[in-house]
Short mmCIF file of C-alpha atoms in Angstrom, two decimals:
data_model
loop_
_atom_site.label_atom_id
_atom_site.label_comp_id
_atom_site.label_asym_id
_atom_site.label_seq_id
_atom_site.Cartn_x
_atom_site.Cartn_y
_atom_site.Cartn_z
CA MET S 1 15.13 -42.57 1.67
CA ARG S 2 15.76 -44.22 5.02
CA GLN S 3 14.75 -41.00 6.78
CA VAL S 4 11.54 -40.70 4.76
CA LYS S 5 10.55 -44.29 5.58
CA LEU S 6 11.28 -43.81 9.26
CA LEU S 7 9.32 -40.57 9.41
CA SER S 8 6.40 -42.22 7.64
CA ALA S 9 6.36 -44.95 10.28
CA LEU S 10 6.57 -42.41 13.08
CA LEU S 11 3.91 -40.17 11.62
CA LEU S 12 1.33 -42.94 11.46
CA LEU S 13 0.79 -42.49 15.23
CA LEU S 14 -1.60 -45.37 15.16
CA ALA S 15 -4.07 -44.86 17.90
CA VAL S 16 -3.19 -48.59 17.79
CA PRO S 17 -3.38 -42.30 13.68
CA ALA S 18 -13.99 -26.39 -6.23
CA CYS S 19 -16.34 -24.85 -3.73
CA SER S 20 -15.75 -21.11 -3.68
CA ALA S 21 -19.26 -19.67 -3.37
CA ARG S 22 -20.04 -17.82 -0.16
CA ARG S 23 -22.63 -18.54 2.50
CA SER S 24 -25.64 -16.94 0.82
CA THR S 25 -25.26 -19.19 -2.21
CA HIS S 26 -25.88 -22.26 -0.08
CA THR S 27 -28.81 -21.21 2.09
CA THR S 28 -31.46 -22.85 -0.09
CA LEU S 29 -29.26 -25.88 -0.69
CA ARG S 30 -28.75 -26.40 3.03
CA GLN S 31 -32.44 -26.09 3.74
CA THR S 32 -33.09 -28.71 1.08
CA ILE S 33 -30.46 -31.14 2.30
CA PHE S 34 -31.03 -30.84 5.99
CA GLN S 35 -34.77 -30.35 6.28
CA GLN S 36 -36.24 -32.55 8.98
CA THR S 37 -37.01 -35.99 7.61
CA THR S 38 -39.01 -38.66 9.41
CA VAL S 39 -37.69 -42.11 10.16
CA ASN S 40 -40.42 -43.61 8.01
CA ASP S 41 -39.16 -41.66 4.98
CA LEU S 42 -35.67 -43.09 5.28
CA LEU S 43 -35.42 -46.10 7.54
CA PRO S 44 -38.83 -47.71 7.98
CA ASP S 45 -37.30 -50.76 9.61
CA VAL S 46 -36.19 -48.71 12.62
CA ALA S 47 -39.34 -46.61 13.00
CA ASP S 48 -40.15 -48.45 16.16
CA GLY S 49 -37.86 -46.10 18.03
CA SER S 50 -35.75 -49.14 18.85
CA PHE S 51 -12.54 -22.70 3.30
CA GLU S 52 -10.00 -21.72 4.22
CA ASP S 53 -6.90 -23.60 2.89
CA LEU S 54 -4.30 -23.52 5.67
CA THR S 55 -1.45 -24.49 3.34
CA GLU S 56 -1.61 -21.11 1.60
CA SER S 57 -2.32 -18.81 4.53
CA ASP S 58 0.03 -17.02 6.89
CA THR S 59 -2.80 -15.42 8.85
CA ALA S 60 -2.77 -15.97 12.61
CA PHE S 61 -4.25 -19.40 13.32
CA ASP S 62 -6.91 -18.10 15.70
CA ASP S 63 -8.41 -15.87 13.03
CA LEU S 64 -8.43 -18.38 10.19
CA VAL S 65 -11.89 -19.72 10.93
CA GLU S 66 -13.39 -17.98 13.97
CA ASN S 67 -14.83 -14.99 12.13
CA ASN S 68 -15.66 -16.66 8.83
CA SER S 69 -19.15 -17.62 7.78
CA PRO S 70 -19.96 -21.33 8.20
CA ALA S 71 -17.73 -23.40 5.98
CA GLU S 72 -18.68 -24.79 2.61
CA LEU S 73 -20.07 -28.29 2.90
CA PHE S 74 -16.89 -29.77 1.52
CA SER S 75 -13.44 -28.36 0.99
CA VAL S 76 -11.16 -28.01 -2.01
CA PRO S 77 -9.59 -31.42 -2.68
CA PRO S 78 -5.84 -31.93 -3.10
CA GLY S 79 -6.40 -34.56 -5.76
CA ALA S 80 -6.01 -37.75 -3.78
CA PRO S 81 -6.28 -40.88 -5.95
CA ILE S 82 -9.63 -42.63 -6.13
CA LYS S 83 -9.63 -46.22 -4.93
CA THR S 84 -10.52 -49.19 -7.11
CA LEU S 85 -14.13 -50.16 -6.46
CA ARG S 86 -15.94 -53.45 -6.13
CA GLU S 87 -19.00 -54.43 -8.09
CA GLU S 88 -22.38 -53.26 -6.81
CA ASP S 89 -23.88 -55.31 -3.98
CA ASP S 90 -27.32 -55.63 -2.41
CA SER S 91 -27.07 -52.62 -0.10
CA THR S 92 -30.16 -50.51 0.42
CA VAL S 93 -29.83 -47.11 -1.24
CA LEU S 94 -31.88 -44.22 0.10
CA MET S 95 -31.86 -40.85 -1.62
CA LEU S 96 -31.80 -37.98 0.82
CA SER S 97 -34.60 -35.47 0.67
CA ASN S 98 -35.05 -34.27 -2.90
CA LEU S 99 -31.36 -33.68 -3.58
CA PRO S 100 -29.90 -35.79 -6.39
CA GLY S 101 -26.57 -37.32 -5.46
CA TYR S 102 -26.97 -37.25 -1.69
CA SER S 103 -27.68 -40.74 -0.45
CA LEU S 104 -27.27 -43.33 2.26
CA THR S 105 -26.09 -46.77 1.22
CA PHE S 106 -26.40 -49.18 4.10
CA LYS S 107 -26.75 -52.76 5.27
CA GLN S 108 -27.53 -54.35 8.61
CA PRO S 109 -24.60 -56.75 8.96
CA LYS S 110 -24.62 -59.89 11.06
CA LEU S 111 -21.04 -59.54 12.23
CA CYS S 112 -19.16 -58.62 15.41
CA ASP S 113 -21.89 -58.52 18.09
CA THR S 114 -25.21 -59.66 16.67
CA SER S 115 -27.03 -58.92 19.94
CA VAL S 116 -27.24 -55.22 19.04
CA ARG S 117 -28.69 -53.45 16.04
CA GLN S 118 -25.98 -52.21 13.70
CA TYR S 119 -25.65 -50.44 10.36
CA SER S 120 -22.71 -50.21 8.00
CA GLY S 121 -22.24 -48.52 4.68
CA TYR S 122 -21.69 -45.12 3.17
CA LEU S 123 -22.99 -41.62 3.35
CA ASN S 124 -22.46 -40.38 -0.19
CA VAL S 125 -22.16 -36.87 -1.53
CA ASP S 126 -22.47 -36.79 -5.30
CA SER S 127 -19.88 -38.98 -6.97
CA ASP S 128 -16.71 -37.98 -5.16
CA LYS S 129 -17.17 -38.35 -1.37
CA HIS S 130 -18.12 -41.64 0.24
CA PHE S 131 -17.73 -41.95 4.02
CA PHE S 132 -17.75 -45.48 5.40
CA PHE S 133 -19.31 -45.88 8.81
CA TRP S 134 -20.16 -48.75 11.13
CA PHE S 135 -22.77 -47.81 13.69
CA PHE S 136 -23.60 -49.93 16.75
CA GLU S 137 -26.54 -49.18 18.98
CA SER S 138 -26.18 -49.31 22.75
CA ARG S 139 -26.42 -52.59 24.60
CA THR S 140 -28.39 -50.90 27.36
CA SER S 141 -30.90 -48.33 26.08
CA PRO S 142 -30.48 -47.19 22.47
CA ALA S 143 -33.44 -44.82 22.73
CA LYS S 144 -31.96 -42.97 25.72
CA ASP S 145 -28.19 -43.46 25.72
CA PRO S 146 -25.92 -40.83 24.17
CA LEU S 147 -24.42 -40.90 20.69
CA MET S 148 -20.66 -41.11 20.32
CA MET S 149 -18.24 -40.93 17.42
CA TRP S 150 -14.84 -42.63 17.58
CA LEU S 151 -11.90 -41.63 15.38
CA ASN S 152 -8.51 -43.27 15.11
CA GLY S 153 -5.43 -41.27 14.20
CA GLY S 154 -2.56 -41.57 11.78
CA PRO S 155 -3.38 -39.43 9.97
CA GLY S 156 -4.58 -42.15 7.66
CA CYS S 157 -5.51 -45.03 9.98
CA SER S 158 -8.94 -46.64 9.93
CA SER S 159 -11.23 -46.25 12.92
CA LEU S 160 -12.00 -49.94 12.53
CA LEU S 161 -8.65 -50.56 14.23
CA GLY S 162 -10.12 -48.98 17.34
CA LEU S 163 -13.23 -51.07 16.88
CA PHE S 164 -11.41 -54.42 16.73
CA MET S 165 -8.43 -53.68 19.02
CA GLU S 166 -9.78 -51.36 21.66
CA LEU S 167 -13.34 -50.36 22.39
CA GLY S 168 -15.70 -51.95 19.90
CA PRO S 169 -18.40 -54.52 20.66
CA CYS S 170 -16.01 -57.25 19.48
CA MET S 171 -12.29 -57.99 19.28
CA ILE S 172 -10.38 -59.59 16.43
CA ASN S 173 -9.32 -63.23 16.74
CA PRO S 174 -5.55 -63.80 16.46
CA ASP S 175 -5.88 -65.71 13.17
CA GLY S 176 -7.93 -62.94 11.54
CA ASN S 177 -10.73 -65.31 10.60
CA GLY S 178 -13.33 -64.01 13.01
CA THR S 179 -14.13 -62.00 16.12
CA HIS S 180 -15.26 -62.49 19.70
CA VAL S 181 -17.49 -60.33 21.87
CA ASN S 182 -15.85 -57.59 23.93
CA GLN S 183 -17.69 -57.22 27.22
CA ALA S 184 -15.87 -53.92 27.81
CA GLY S 185 -17.11 -52.36 24.57
CA TRP S 186 -17.93 -48.68 24.83
CA ASN S 187 -21.37 -49.27 23.36
CA THR S 188 -22.33 -50.72 26.74
CA LYS S 189 -24.04 -47.40 27.51
CA SER S 190 -23.73 -45.42 24.28
CA ASN S 191 -24.56 -45.63 20.58
CA VAL S 192 -21.20 -45.58 18.80
CA ILE S 193 -20.27 -44.50 15.26
CA PHE S 194 -16.92 -45.67 13.91
CA LEU S 195 -16.09 -43.41 10.98
CA ASP S 196 -13.33 -43.93 8.42
CA GLN S 197 -11.99 -40.44 7.78
CA PRO S 198 -10.42 -38.53 6.13
CA LEU S 199 -11.55 -39.84 2.76
CA ASN S 200 -9.48 -42.72 1.34
CA VAL S 201 -8.91 -44.11 4.83
CA GLY S 202 -10.09 -47.67 5.46
CA TYR S 203 -13.20 -48.37 3.39
CA SER S 204 -13.90 -44.68 2.64
CA TYR S 205 -13.07 -43.34 -0.80
CA GLY S 206 -13.29 -40.23 -2.90
CA THR S 207 -11.60 -36.89 -3.39
CA GLY S 208 -9.99 -36.12 -0.07
CA VAL S 209 -8.30 -33.40 1.97
CA SER S 210 -4.85 -32.80 3.41
CA ASN S 211 -5.37 -31.03 6.73
CA SER S 212 -7.43 -31.41 9.89
CA GLU S 213 -9.30 -28.14 9.31
CA ASP S 214 -10.80 -29.39 6.05
CA ALA S 215 -11.30 -32.88 7.46
CA ALA S 216 -13.42 -31.26 10.20
CA LYS S 217 -15.69 -29.72 7.57
CA ASP S 218 -16.22 -33.15 6.06
CA VAL S 219 -17.05 -34.73 9.42
CA TYR S 220 -19.46 -31.89 10.19
CA ALA S 221 -21.23 -32.53 6.89
CA PHE S 222 -21.23 -36.27 7.65
CA MET S 223 -23.05 -35.61 10.91
CA GLN S 224 -25.63 -33.47 9.15
CA LEU S 225 -26.36 -36.29 6.74
CA PHE S 226 -26.30 -38.85 9.56
CA TYR S 227 -29.01 -36.95 11.44
CA THR S 228 -31.04 -36.66 8.27
CA ALA S 229 -30.83 -40.44 7.85
CA PHE S 230 -31.20 -41.29 11.57
CA PRO S 231 -33.33 -38.43 12.95
CA ARG S 232 -34.26 -40.32 16.11
CA PHE S 233 -30.71 -39.72 17.39
CA GLN S 234 -30.69 -35.99 16.74
CA GLN S 235 -31.78 -35.03 20.25
CA HIS S 236 -29.34 -37.38 21.97
CA ASP S 237 -26.27 -35.99 23.69
CA PHE S 238 -23.30 -36.27 21.31
CA HIS S 239 -19.73 -37.01 22.41
CA LEU S 240 -16.71 -36.90 20.10
CA PHE S 241 -13.69 -39.04 20.99
CA GLY S 242 -10.42 -39.69 19.21
CA GLU S 243 -6.93 -40.97 19.79
CA SER S 244 -3.41 -40.01 18.77
CA TYR S 245 -3.73 -37.70 15.74
CA GLY S 246 -7.23 -37.33 17.09
CA GLY S 247 -5.53 -34.64 19.15
CA HIS S 248 -5.75 -32.65 15.92
CA TYR S 249 -9.03 -34.03 14.57
CA VAL S 250 -11.15 -33.75 17.70
CA PRO S 251 -10.49 -30.07 18.56
CA ALA S 252 -10.90 -29.14 14.89
CA ILE S 253 -14.21 -30.98 14.58
CA GLY S 254 -15.43 -29.82 17.98
CA ASP S 255 -14.77 -26.21 17.07
CA GLU S 256 -16.38 -26.66 13.64
CA ILE S 257 -19.52 -27.88 15.38
CA ARG S 258 -19.38 -25.07 17.95
CA ARG S 259 -19.15 -22.36 15.31
CA ASN S 260 -21.75 -23.74 12.96
CA ASN S 261 -24.25 -24.46 15.73
CA LYS S 262 -24.62 -20.70 16.24
CA GLY S 263 -26.73 -20.17 13.14
CA ALA S 264 -27.61 -23.76 12.32
CA GLN S 265 -31.38 -23.58 12.60
CA ALA S 266 -31.63 -20.35 10.63
CA ASP S 267 -29.57 -21.87 7.83
CA GLY S 268 -31.42 -25.19 7.73
CA TYR S 269 -28.78 -27.20 9.59
CA HIS S 270 -29.32 -29.70 12.34
CA VAL S 271 -27.99 -28.43 15.67
CA ILE S 272 -25.46 -30.98 16.89
CA ASN S 273 -25.96 -31.55 20.61
CA LEU S 274 -22.23 -31.71 21.37
CA LYS S 275 -21.72 -32.23 25.10
CA SER S 276 -18.08 -33.25 25.29
CA ILE S 277 -14.91 -34.11 23.45
CA GLY S 278 -12.29 -36.64 24.50
CA ILE S 279 -8.65 -36.95 23.43
CA GLY S 280 -6.73 -40.12 24.23
CA ASN S 281 -2.91 -39.98 24.10
CA GLY S 282 -3.22 -37.23 21.53
CA LEU S 283 -0.96 -34.80 19.73
CA THR S 284 -2.69 -31.49 20.46
CA ASP S 285 0.06 -29.01 21.39
CA PRO S 286 3.29 -30.10 19.63
CA LEU S 287 5.35 -27.30 21.17
CA VAL S 288 4.71 -28.67 24.65
CA GLN S 289 4.47 -32.35 23.71
CA TYR S 290 7.89 -32.53 22.06
CA LYS S 291 9.53 -31.04 25.13
CA TYR S 292 8.78 -34.22 27.07
CA TYR S 293 10.23 -36.83 24.73
CA GLY S 294 13.61 -36.49 26.41
CA ASP S 295 12.13 -36.84 29.88
CA MET S 296 10.05 -39.85 28.93
CA ALA S 297 12.96 -41.66 27.27
CA CYS S 298 15.79 -40.68 29.57
CA LYS S 299 14.22 -40.66 33.01
CA ASN S 300 13.23 -44.25 32.27
CA SER S 301 16.80 -45.10 31.16
CA PHE S 302 15.87 -46.27 27.69
CA LEU S 303 18.65 -44.38 25.95
CA SER S 304 22.34 -43.75 26.50
CA LYS S 305 23.62 -40.55 28.11
CA GLU S 306 24.91 -39.47 24.70
CA GLN S 307 21.53 -39.98 23.04
CA CYS S 308 19.77 -38.11 25.84
CA ALA S 309 22.21 -35.23 25.55
CA SER S 310 21.58 -35.11 21.81
CA MET S 311 17.81 -34.93 22.32
CA ASP S 312 18.18 -32.20 24.94
CA ALA S 313 20.42 -30.19 22.63
CA ALA S 314 17.97 -30.53 19.73
CA TYR S 315 14.85 -29.30 21.52
CA PRO S 316 15.61 -25.53 21.48
CA THR S 317 15.88 -25.61 17.67
CA CYS S 318 12.81 -27.82 17.49
CA ALA S 319 10.89 -25.34 19.66
CA ARG S 320 11.95 -22.35 17.55
CA LEU S 321 10.74 -24.08 14.40
CA ILE S 322 7.42 -25.06 15.98
CA ASN S 323 6.94 -21.49 17.21
CA LEU S 324 7.34 -20.23 13.65
CA CYS S 325 4.63 -22.66 12.56
CA TYR S 326 2.40 -21.42 15.38
CA ARG S 327 2.88 -17.83 14.20
CA PHE S 328 2.61 -18.55 10.47
CA PRO S 329 0.67 -21.80 9.94
CA SER S 330 1.59 -22.32 6.28
CA SER S 331 3.17 -25.42 4.79
CA PHE S 332 6.35 -23.40 4.25
CA ALA S 333 6.64 -22.78 8.01
CA CYS S 334 5.16 -26.03 9.31
CA VAL S 335 6.83 -28.80 7.30
CA PRO S 336 10.42 -28.11 8.51
CA PRO S 337 9.67 -28.54 12.25
CA ALA S 338 7.93 -31.85 11.59
CA ALA S 339 10.93 -33.16 9.67
CA TYR S 340 13.55 -31.84 12.09
CA CYS S 341 11.80 -32.57 15.38
CA ASN S 342 10.72 -36.08 14.46
CA LYS S 343 14.23 -36.99 13.38
CA GLN S 344 15.94 -35.49 16.42
CA MET S 345 13.39 -36.23 19.14
CA LEU S 346 11.78 -39.51 18.04
CA GLU S 347 14.28 -41.34 15.89
CA PRO S 348 16.78 -42.19 18.69
CA TYR S 349 14.08 -44.03 20.64
CA VAL S 350 12.72 -45.89 17.62
CA ARG S 351 16.20 -46.89 16.42
CA ALA S 352 16.80 -48.46 19.83
CA GLY S 353 14.05 -50.96 18.98
CA TYR S 354 11.50 -49.86 21.55
CA ASN S 355 7.78 -49.81 20.92
CA PRO S 356 6.84 -46.12 20.56
CA TYR S 357 3.33 -46.94 21.73
CA ASP S 358 4.34 -48.86 24.86
CA VAL S 359 7.66 -48.35 26.64
CA ARG S 360 7.26 -51.63 28.51
CA VAL S 361 7.86 -53.83 25.48
CA LYS S 362 10.12 -54.03 22.46
CA CYS S 363 8.63 -53.52 19.01
CA ASP S 364 8.13 -56.65 16.93
CA PRO S 365 9.57 -55.53 13.57
CA SER S 366 7.68 -58.26 11.70
CA THR S 367 4.31 -56.66 12.50
CA PRO S 368 2.71 -53.40 11.32
CA LEU S 369 3.36 -50.67 13.87
CA CYS S 370 4.47 -53.27 16.44
CA TYR S 371 1.09 -55.05 16.80
CA SER S 372 0.09 -58.42 15.29
CA GLU S 373 -3.59 -57.52 15.75
CA ILE S 374 -3.29 -55.06 12.87
CA THR S 375 -2.32 -57.89 10.53
CA ALA S 376 -5.30 -59.91 11.74
CA ILE S 377 -7.71 -56.98 11.33
CA THR S 378 -6.47 -56.26 7.83
CA LYS S 379 -6.88 -59.91 6.89
CA TYR S 380 -10.40 -60.05 8.32
CA LEU S 381 -11.61 -56.87 6.64
CA ASN S 382 -10.35 -58.12 3.28
CA LEU S 383 -12.27 -61.40 3.49
CA PRO S 384 -14.82 -61.40 0.62
CA HIS S 385 -17.77 -62.41 2.79
CA VAL S 386 -16.96 -59.71 5.36
CA MET S 387 -16.73 -57.03 2.68
CA ARG S 388 -20.04 -58.17 1.20
CA GLU S 389 -21.74 -58.19 4.60
CA LEU S 390 -20.52 -54.67 5.37
CA GLY S 391 -21.37 -53.30 1.94
CA ALA S 392 -17.76 -52.24 1.32
CA LYS S 393 -17.33 -50.66 -2.10
CA VAL S 394 -13.55 -50.59 -2.31
CA SER S 395 -11.60 -53.57 -3.62
CA LYS S 396 -9.08 -53.59 -0.75
CA PHE S 397 -8.93 -52.55 2.89
CA ASP S 398 -5.73 -51.01 4.23
CA SER S 399 -5.42 -50.42 7.95
CA CYS S 400 -3.39 -47.24 7.39
CA ASN S 401 -3.00 -45.18 4.21
CA THR S 402 0.54 -43.82 3.95
CA ASP S 403 -0.46 -41.53 1.08
CA ILE S 404 -2.88 -39.69 3.37
CA ASN S 405 -0.21 -39.52 6.03
CA ARG S 406 2.25 -38.02 3.58
CA GLN S 407 -0.26 -35.49 2.26
CA PHE S 408 -1.04 -34.22 5.76
CA MET S 409 2.66 -34.08 6.55
CA MET S 410 3.55 -32.10 3.41
CA ALA S 411 0.61 -29.74 3.95
CA GLY S 412 2.17 -28.79 7.28
CA ASP S 413 -0.73 -30.04 9.38
CA TRP S 414 1.39 -32.02 11.84
CA MET S 415 2.77 -29.11 13.87
CA ARG S 416 -0.20 -26.74 13.79
CA PRO S 417 -1.57 -25.58 17.18
CA TYR S 418 -4.98 -27.21 17.38
CA VAL S 419 -4.69 -26.69 21.13
CA ARG S 420 -5.88 -23.13 20.49
CA LYS S 421 -9.34 -24.42 19.65
CA VAL S 422 -9.78 -26.11 23.03
CA PRO S 423 -10.40 -22.94 25.12
CA LYS S 424 -13.20 -21.90 22.78
CA ILE S 425 -14.77 -25.31 23.20
CA LEU S 426 -14.51 -25.04 26.99
CA GLU S 427 -15.97 -21.53 26.94
CA ALA S 428 -18.98 -22.87 25.04
CA GLY S 429 -19.76 -25.16 27.98
CA ILE S 430 -18.52 -28.29 26.22
CA ARG S 431 -16.62 -30.60 28.57
CA VAL S 432 -13.12 -31.78 27.63
CA LEU S 433 -11.50 -35.03 28.78
CA VAL S 434 -7.80 -35.53 28.08
CA TYR S 435 -6.67 -39.01 29.09
CA ALA S 436 -3.33 -40.71 28.60
CA GLY S 437 -1.86 -44.12 29.27
CA ASP S 438 1.38 -43.62 31.19
CA ALA S 439 3.38 -46.23 29.25
CA ASP S 440 3.01 -44.48 25.89
CA PHE S 441 6.05 -42.73 24.46
CA ILE S 442 4.91 -41.06 21.27
CA CYS S 443 2.05 -39.05 22.81
CA ASN S 444 3.13 -39.49 26.39
CA TRP S 445 1.20 -38.51 29.48
CA MET S 446 3.82 -35.98 30.59
CA GLY S 447 3.31 -33.82 27.52
CA ASN S 448 -0.46 -34.19 27.58
CA LYS S 449 -0.66 -33.21 31.23
CA ALA S 450 1.69 -30.28 30.64
CA TRP S 451 -0.36 -28.70 27.86
CA THR S 452 -3.58 -28.94 29.86
CA ILE S 453 -1.82 -27.05 32.67
CA GLU S 454 -0.20 -24.46 30.39
CA MET S 455 -3.23 -23.83 28.17
CA GLU S 456 -4.70 -20.34 28.43
CA TRP S 457 -8.36 -20.48 29.45
CA ALA S 458 -10.61 -19.02 32.11
CA GLY S 459 -9.88 -21.81 34.59
CA LYS S 460 -6.10 -21.95 34.07
CA SER S 461 -4.99 -20.70 37.48
CA LYS S 462 -7.33 -23.00 39.38
CA PHE S 463 -6.50 -25.99 37.19
CA SER S 464 -2.75 -25.38 37.60
CA ALA S 465 -3.08 -25.12 41.38
CA THR S 466 -5.24 -28.22 41.75
CA LYS S 467 -3.48 -31.36 42.98
CA ASP S 468 -3.85 -34.72 41.33
CA GLN S 469 -6.14 -37.16 43.11
CA PRO S 470 -6.35 -40.96 42.90
CA TRP S 471 -8.79 -42.61 40.53
CA THR S 472 -9.77 -46.08 41.63
CA VAL S 473 -11.81 -48.82 40.00
CA ASP S 474 -13.22 -51.53 42.26
CA GLY S 475 -10.96 -50.35 45.06
CA ILE S 476 -7.75 -50.60 43.00
CA ASP S 477 -5.68 -47.62 41.87
CA ALA S 478 -6.35 -47.08 38.17
CA GLY S 479 -4.73 -43.68 37.71
CA GLU S 480 -4.76 -40.10 38.88
CA VAL S 481 -7.05 -37.27 37.92
CA ARG S 482 -7.16 -33.49 37.91
CA GLU S 483 -10.56 -31.94 37.22
CA VAL S 484 -11.70 -28.33 37.34
CA GLY S 485 -15.02 -27.29 35.86
CA PRO S 486 -15.32 -28.56 32.28
CA LEU S 487 -11.68 -29.73 31.98
CA THR S 488 -10.37 -33.10 33.18
CA PHE S 489 -6.95 -34.69 32.79
CA LEU S 490 -6.70 -38.39 33.56
CA ARG S 491 -3.46 -40.36 33.77
CA VAL S 492 -4.18 -44.06 33.25
CA TYR S 493 -1.79 -46.46 34.97
CA LYS S 494 -0.26 -49.42 33.14
CA ALA S 495 -1.60 -48.43 29.72
CA GLY S 496 0.16 -47.54 26.51
CA HIS S 497 -0.95 -45.46 23.53
CA MET S 498 -4.23 -47.37 23.30
CA VAL S 499 -5.80 -47.21 26.74
CA PRO S 500 -8.76 -49.55 26.06
CA TYR S 501 -6.35 -52.13 24.58
CA ASP S 502 -4.30 -52.33 27.78
CA GLN S 503 -6.96 -51.50 30.37
CA PRO S 504 -10.36 -52.54 28.98
CA ALA S 505 -12.25 -52.63 32.29
CA ASN S 506 -10.77 -49.37 33.55
CA SER S 507 -11.40 -47.62 30.24
CA LEU S 508 -15.04 -48.70 30.38
CA ASP S 509 -15.28 -47.26 33.89
CA MET S 510 -13.72 -44.07 32.55
CA ILE S 511 -16.11 -43.63 29.64
CA ASN S 512 -19.22 -44.60 31.61
CA ARG S 513 -18.40 -42.11 34.37
CA TRP S 514 -17.70 -39.41 31.82
CA LEU S 515 -20.94 -39.94 29.91
CA ALA S 516 -22.89 -39.93 33.19
CA LYS S 517 -21.13 -36.72 34.32
CA GLU S 518 -19.80 -38.52 37.38
CA SER S 519 -16.56 -37.38 39.02
CA PHE S 520 -13.46 -39.56 38.83
CA LEU S 521 -12.71 -38.73 42.45
CA ASN S 522 -13.54 -41.52 44.87
#
């Protein structure tokens, strides 16, 4: 039991992480759902312009989805429990385009940063899928600035943690009774969607999924409905960013968009104008990432010689198990390496009392995942007036859902090679930013840099041969960068697992340069 509890804590990786008909059956349905709808039809107040189940398959991972027809709108659910709901509120309900059951339930809350237009609520699909979102328009030029989606990790952690701890328009107050404006919010020059996903994370609820592949299908469908509800943003550049377990989510979603964009217009879909993806301190290539836990812990003298020797001795077995998962990505092959490698490679560091998200500080055991801000955020998002203002339908907000975490773990999703989707994204002309705070342990910069160098893609040899260059902000060293064509790796100095939390000004410089397609080289 002790091991299960410890693994559950480790696997949360905060980032503080029956549809069987084929394509032809859905052509008319898709055209009905996703036909172009005017702003006046849906949101008159803003008209001013202001399946493949991986747990059962032993097919090579690359072939699981690449040659299939576009996925069903939503995947086969594993039977996740439905949350207890609140009574109906005064949210505006808009039915979407002649399809019963598809709707947008939204409010315009007066919370966080009231200087920008914002929307919160749910995109609903029939009675069993309800995605909570909080959307903030840009502080600069909403009509021109790009659209961005932010996802926290876990799996099972709410993206509202990223909103209130890292990059949102406001930060949580220590007492959890309010917020204050964040001048380094990423909506300075972008319109930002914070999405609670997978289902049953944060305020979202419904029949959920248990792997990143199926979660990607849900997010793709969410974006289709979002564009139907907010068509004025459809032509904007779209950027997808995530943290921690976002190293799984973001490549999966990016590749889902890439594949489905090919025949989107012919099938009645909106083409998603995906320009880039970003992964912050992510778990993308476990085989490479786990190799560097020993280096990160032992070269910094956190552990004893005996503990370091034990970690070094365990990695060859860990690598063999992960390789089996890479060859045969079924739950049978992929659960054992997660259990073994996490116990052997992560547990020694955590047992020593260190913060797995920041090697510079000890973990406060009285707080969730080492951070008191999570307690404050959870308190705030459970305040009755806040829930009413946001239009929350669930009776309780949890910052991280351990049931979701466990379901993903037992489905074998943890060790699957989502890194193999990244080359296809690069080849499609979609830029990729991998950034990592250099004080993080659990998704450390060494492992993230290593997989970007080792990854097989057209620019591998040039990327491997390129030397790191300094990245400076206002004349001060902020990190080091390696960029070749569409791929960039950025090491961020003096930052842990959550780069915007530790380096708000530098992270804003990072995201603004990236969105503007400006080099990090000075």
